[in-house]
JSON list of C-alpha atoms and ligand atoms in Angstrom, two decimals:
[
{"chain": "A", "resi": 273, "resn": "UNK", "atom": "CA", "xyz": [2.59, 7.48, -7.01]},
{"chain": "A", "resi": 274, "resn": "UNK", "atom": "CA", "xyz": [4.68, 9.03, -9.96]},
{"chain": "A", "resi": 275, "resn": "UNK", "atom": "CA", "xyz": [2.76, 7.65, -13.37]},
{"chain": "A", "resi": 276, "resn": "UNK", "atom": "CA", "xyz": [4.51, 10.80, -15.56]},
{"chain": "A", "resi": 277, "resn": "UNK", "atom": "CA", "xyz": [7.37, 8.15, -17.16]},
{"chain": "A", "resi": 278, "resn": "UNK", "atom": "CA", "xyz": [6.45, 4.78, -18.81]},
{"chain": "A", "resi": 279, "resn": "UNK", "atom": "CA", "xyz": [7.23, 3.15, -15.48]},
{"chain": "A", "resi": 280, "resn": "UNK", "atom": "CA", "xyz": [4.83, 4.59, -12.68]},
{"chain": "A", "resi": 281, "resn": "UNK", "atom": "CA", "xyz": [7.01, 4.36, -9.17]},
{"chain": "A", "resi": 282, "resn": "UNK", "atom": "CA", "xyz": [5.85, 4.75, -5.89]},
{"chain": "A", "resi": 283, "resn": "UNK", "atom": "CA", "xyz": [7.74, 7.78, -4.44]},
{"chain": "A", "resi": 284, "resn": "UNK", "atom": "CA", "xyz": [7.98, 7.19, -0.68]},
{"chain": "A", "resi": 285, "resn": "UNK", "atom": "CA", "xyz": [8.82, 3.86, -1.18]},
{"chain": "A", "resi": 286, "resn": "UNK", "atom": "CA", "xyz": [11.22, 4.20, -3.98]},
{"chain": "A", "resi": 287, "resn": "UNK", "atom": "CA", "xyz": [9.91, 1.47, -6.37]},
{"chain": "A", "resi": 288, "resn": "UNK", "atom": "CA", "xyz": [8.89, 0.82, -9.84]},
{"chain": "A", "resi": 289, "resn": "UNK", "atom": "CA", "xyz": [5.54, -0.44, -9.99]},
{"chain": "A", "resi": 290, "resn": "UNK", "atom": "CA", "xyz": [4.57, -2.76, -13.06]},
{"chain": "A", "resi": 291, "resn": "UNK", "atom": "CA", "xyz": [2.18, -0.55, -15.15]},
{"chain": "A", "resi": 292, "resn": "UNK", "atom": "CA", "xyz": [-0.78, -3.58, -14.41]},
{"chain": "A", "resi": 293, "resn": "UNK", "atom": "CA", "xyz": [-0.90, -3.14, -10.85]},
{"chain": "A", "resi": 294, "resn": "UNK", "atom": "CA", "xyz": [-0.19, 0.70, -11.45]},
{"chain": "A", "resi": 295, "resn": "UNK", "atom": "CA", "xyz": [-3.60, 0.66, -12.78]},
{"chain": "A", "resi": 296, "resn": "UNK", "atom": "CA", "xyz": [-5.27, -1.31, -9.82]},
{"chain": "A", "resi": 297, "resn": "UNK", "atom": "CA", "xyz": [-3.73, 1.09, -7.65]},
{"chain": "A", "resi": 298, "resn": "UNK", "atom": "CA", "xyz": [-5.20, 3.92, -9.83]},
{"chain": "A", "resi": 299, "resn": "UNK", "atom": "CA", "xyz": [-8.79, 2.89, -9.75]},
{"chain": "A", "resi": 300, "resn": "UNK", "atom": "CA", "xyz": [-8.38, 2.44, -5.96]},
{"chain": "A", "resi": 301, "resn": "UNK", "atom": "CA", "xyz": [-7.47, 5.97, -5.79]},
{"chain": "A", "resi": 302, "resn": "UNK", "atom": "CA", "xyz": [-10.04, 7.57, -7.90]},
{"chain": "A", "resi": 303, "resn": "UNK", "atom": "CA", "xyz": [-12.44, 5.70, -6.81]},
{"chain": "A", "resi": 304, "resn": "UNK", "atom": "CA", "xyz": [-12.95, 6.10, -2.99]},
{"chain": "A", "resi": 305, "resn": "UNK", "atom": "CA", "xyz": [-16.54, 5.29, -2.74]},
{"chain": "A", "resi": 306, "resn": "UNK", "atom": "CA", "xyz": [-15.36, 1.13, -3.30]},
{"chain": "A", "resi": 307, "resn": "UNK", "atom": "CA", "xyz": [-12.14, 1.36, -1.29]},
{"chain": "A", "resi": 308, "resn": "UNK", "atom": "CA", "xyz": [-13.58, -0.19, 1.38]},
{"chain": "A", "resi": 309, "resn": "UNK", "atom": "CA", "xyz": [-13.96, -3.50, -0.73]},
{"chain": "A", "resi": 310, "resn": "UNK", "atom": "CA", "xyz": [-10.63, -3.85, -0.86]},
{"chain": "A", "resi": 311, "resn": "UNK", "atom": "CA", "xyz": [-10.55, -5.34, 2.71]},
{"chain": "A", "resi": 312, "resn": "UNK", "atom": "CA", "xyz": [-9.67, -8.47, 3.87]},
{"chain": "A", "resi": 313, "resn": "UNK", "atom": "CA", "xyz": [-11.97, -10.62, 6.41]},
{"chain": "A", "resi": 314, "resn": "UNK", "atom": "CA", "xyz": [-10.60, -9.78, 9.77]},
{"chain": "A", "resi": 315, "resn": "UNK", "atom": "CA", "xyz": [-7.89, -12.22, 10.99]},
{"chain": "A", "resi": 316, "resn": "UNK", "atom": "CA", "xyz": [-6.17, -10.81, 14.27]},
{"chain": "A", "resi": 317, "resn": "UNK", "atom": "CA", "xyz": [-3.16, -13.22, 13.83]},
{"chain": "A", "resi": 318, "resn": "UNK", "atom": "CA", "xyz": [-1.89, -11.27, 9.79]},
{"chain": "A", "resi": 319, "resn": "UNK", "atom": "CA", "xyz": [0.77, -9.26, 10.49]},
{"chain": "A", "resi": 320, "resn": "UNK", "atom": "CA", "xyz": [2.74, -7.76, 6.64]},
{"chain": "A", "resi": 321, "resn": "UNK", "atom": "CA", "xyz": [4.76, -5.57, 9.01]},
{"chain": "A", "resi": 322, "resn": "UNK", "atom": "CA", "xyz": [7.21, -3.10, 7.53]},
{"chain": "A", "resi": 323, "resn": "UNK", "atom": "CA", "xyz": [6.03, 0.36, 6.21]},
{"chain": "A", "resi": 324, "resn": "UNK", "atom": "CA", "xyz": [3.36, 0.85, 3.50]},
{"chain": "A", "resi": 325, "resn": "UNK", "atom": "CA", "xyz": [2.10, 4.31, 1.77]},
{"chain": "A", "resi": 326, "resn": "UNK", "atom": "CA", "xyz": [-1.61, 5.10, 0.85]},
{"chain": "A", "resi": 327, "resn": "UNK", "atom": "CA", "xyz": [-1.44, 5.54, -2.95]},
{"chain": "A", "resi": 328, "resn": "UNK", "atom": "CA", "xyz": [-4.12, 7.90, -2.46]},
{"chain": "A", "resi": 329, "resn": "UNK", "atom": "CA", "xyz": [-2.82, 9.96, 0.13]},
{"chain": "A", "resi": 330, "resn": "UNK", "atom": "CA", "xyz": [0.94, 9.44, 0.17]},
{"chain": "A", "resi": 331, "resn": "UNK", "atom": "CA", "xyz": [1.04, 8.97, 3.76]},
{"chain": "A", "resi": 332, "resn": "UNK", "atom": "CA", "xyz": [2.59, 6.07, 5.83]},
{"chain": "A", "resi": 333, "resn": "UNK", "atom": "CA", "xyz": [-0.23, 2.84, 6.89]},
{"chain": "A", "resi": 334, "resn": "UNK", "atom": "CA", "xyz": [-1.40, 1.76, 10.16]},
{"chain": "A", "resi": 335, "resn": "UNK", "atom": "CA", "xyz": [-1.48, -2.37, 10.69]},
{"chain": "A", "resi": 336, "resn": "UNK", "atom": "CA", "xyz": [-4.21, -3.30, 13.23]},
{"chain": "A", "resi": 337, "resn": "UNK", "atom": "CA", "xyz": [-6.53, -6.79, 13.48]},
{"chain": "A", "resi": 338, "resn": "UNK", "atom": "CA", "xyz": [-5.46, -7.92, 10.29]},
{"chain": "A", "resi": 339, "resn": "UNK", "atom": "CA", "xyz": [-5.85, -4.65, 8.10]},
{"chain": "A", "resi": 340, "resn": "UNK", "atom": "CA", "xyz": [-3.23, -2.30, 6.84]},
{"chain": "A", "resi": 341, "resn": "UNK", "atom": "CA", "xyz": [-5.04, 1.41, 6.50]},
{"chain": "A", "resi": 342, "resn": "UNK", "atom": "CA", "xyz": [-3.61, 4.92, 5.58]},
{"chain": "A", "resi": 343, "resn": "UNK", "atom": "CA", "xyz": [-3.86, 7.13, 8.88]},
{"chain": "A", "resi": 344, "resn": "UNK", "atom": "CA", "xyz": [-5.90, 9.62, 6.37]},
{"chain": "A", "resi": 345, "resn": "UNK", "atom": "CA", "xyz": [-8.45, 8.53, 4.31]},
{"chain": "A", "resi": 346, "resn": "UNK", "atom": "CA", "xyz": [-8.35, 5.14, 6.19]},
{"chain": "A", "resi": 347, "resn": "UNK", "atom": "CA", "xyz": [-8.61, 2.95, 2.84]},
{"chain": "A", "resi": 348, "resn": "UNK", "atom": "CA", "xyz": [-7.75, -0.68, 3.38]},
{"chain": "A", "resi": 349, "resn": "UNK", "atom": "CA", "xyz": [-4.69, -1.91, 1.14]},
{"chain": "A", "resi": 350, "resn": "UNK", "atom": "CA", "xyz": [-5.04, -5.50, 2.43]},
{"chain": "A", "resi": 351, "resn": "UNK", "atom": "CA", "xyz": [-6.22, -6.21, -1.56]},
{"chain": "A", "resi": 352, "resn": "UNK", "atom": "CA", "xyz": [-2.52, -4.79, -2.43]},
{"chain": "A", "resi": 353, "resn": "UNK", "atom": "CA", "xyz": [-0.23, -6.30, 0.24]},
{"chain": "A", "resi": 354, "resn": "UNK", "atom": "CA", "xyz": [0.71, -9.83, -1.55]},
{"chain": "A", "resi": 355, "resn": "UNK", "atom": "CA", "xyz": [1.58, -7.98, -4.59]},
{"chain": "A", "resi": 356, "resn": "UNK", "atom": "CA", "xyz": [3.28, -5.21, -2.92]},
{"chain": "A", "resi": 357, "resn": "UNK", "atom": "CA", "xyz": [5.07, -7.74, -0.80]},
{"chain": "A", "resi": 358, "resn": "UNK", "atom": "CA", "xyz": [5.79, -10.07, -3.28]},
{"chain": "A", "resi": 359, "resn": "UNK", "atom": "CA", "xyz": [6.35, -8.09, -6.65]},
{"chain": "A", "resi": 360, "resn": "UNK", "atom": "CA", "xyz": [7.41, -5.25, -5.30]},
{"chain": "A", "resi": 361, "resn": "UNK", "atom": "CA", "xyz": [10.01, -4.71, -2.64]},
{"chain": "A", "resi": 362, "resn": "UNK", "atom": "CA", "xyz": [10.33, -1.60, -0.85]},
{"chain": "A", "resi": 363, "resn": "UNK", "atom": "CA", "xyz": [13.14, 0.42, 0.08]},
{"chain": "A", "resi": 364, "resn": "UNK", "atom": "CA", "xyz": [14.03, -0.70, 3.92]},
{"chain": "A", "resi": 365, "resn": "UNK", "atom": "CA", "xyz": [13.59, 2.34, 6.04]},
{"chain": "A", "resi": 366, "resn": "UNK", "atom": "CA", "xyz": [15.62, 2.75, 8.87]},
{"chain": "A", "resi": 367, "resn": "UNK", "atom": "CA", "xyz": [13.33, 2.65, 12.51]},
{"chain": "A", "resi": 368, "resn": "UNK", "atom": "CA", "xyz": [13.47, 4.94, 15.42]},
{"chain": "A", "resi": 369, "resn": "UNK", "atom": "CA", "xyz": [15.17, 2.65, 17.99]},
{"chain": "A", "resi": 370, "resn": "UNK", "atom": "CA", "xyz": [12.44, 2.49, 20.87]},
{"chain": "A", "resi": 371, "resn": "UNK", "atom": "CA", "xyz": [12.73, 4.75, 23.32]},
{"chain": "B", "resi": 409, "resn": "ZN", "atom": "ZN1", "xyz": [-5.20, 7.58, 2.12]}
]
């Protein structure tokens, strides 16, 4: 997450983020010890698909029983995804065919 301009954008996803939610994001990140509340009850049937990028981190998400994680820390962003979804649409990124 870039916050250096007046708009904070989310780098590997090539968005602006609205300053609000920049600041959700920002207490997630600095504040590791509560990421974990930002889960979702488990619900094997949600699926956000598409890729997703630990603010924290900066690495690509795993999806699995319901909960979107970075593959790092492992911080939930299930708290994040309707406003991600919703407010804040990411770049597509093109997929490996499968092999
Ligand atoms: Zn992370």
């Amino acid at each position: 997450m870039d916050e250096s301009s007046e708009i904070p954008r989310c780098i590997p996803g090539d968005m602006d983020l609205a300053p609000a939610f920049a600041a959700v994001l920002r207490h997630w990140v600095d504040h590791p010890e509560s990421r974990e509340s930002n889960a979702r009850g488990p619900s094997p049937d949600r699926f956000y698909g598409d890729t997703w990028f630990c603010p924290a981190c900066g690495v690509p998400t795993t999806e699995a029983d319901g909960h979107v994680r970075c593959t790092c820390c492992h911080g939930p962003l299930d708290g994040f995804m309707w406003d991600l979804i919703e407010k804040h649409p990411h770049k597509l990124i093109e997929r490996m065919p499968p092999s």
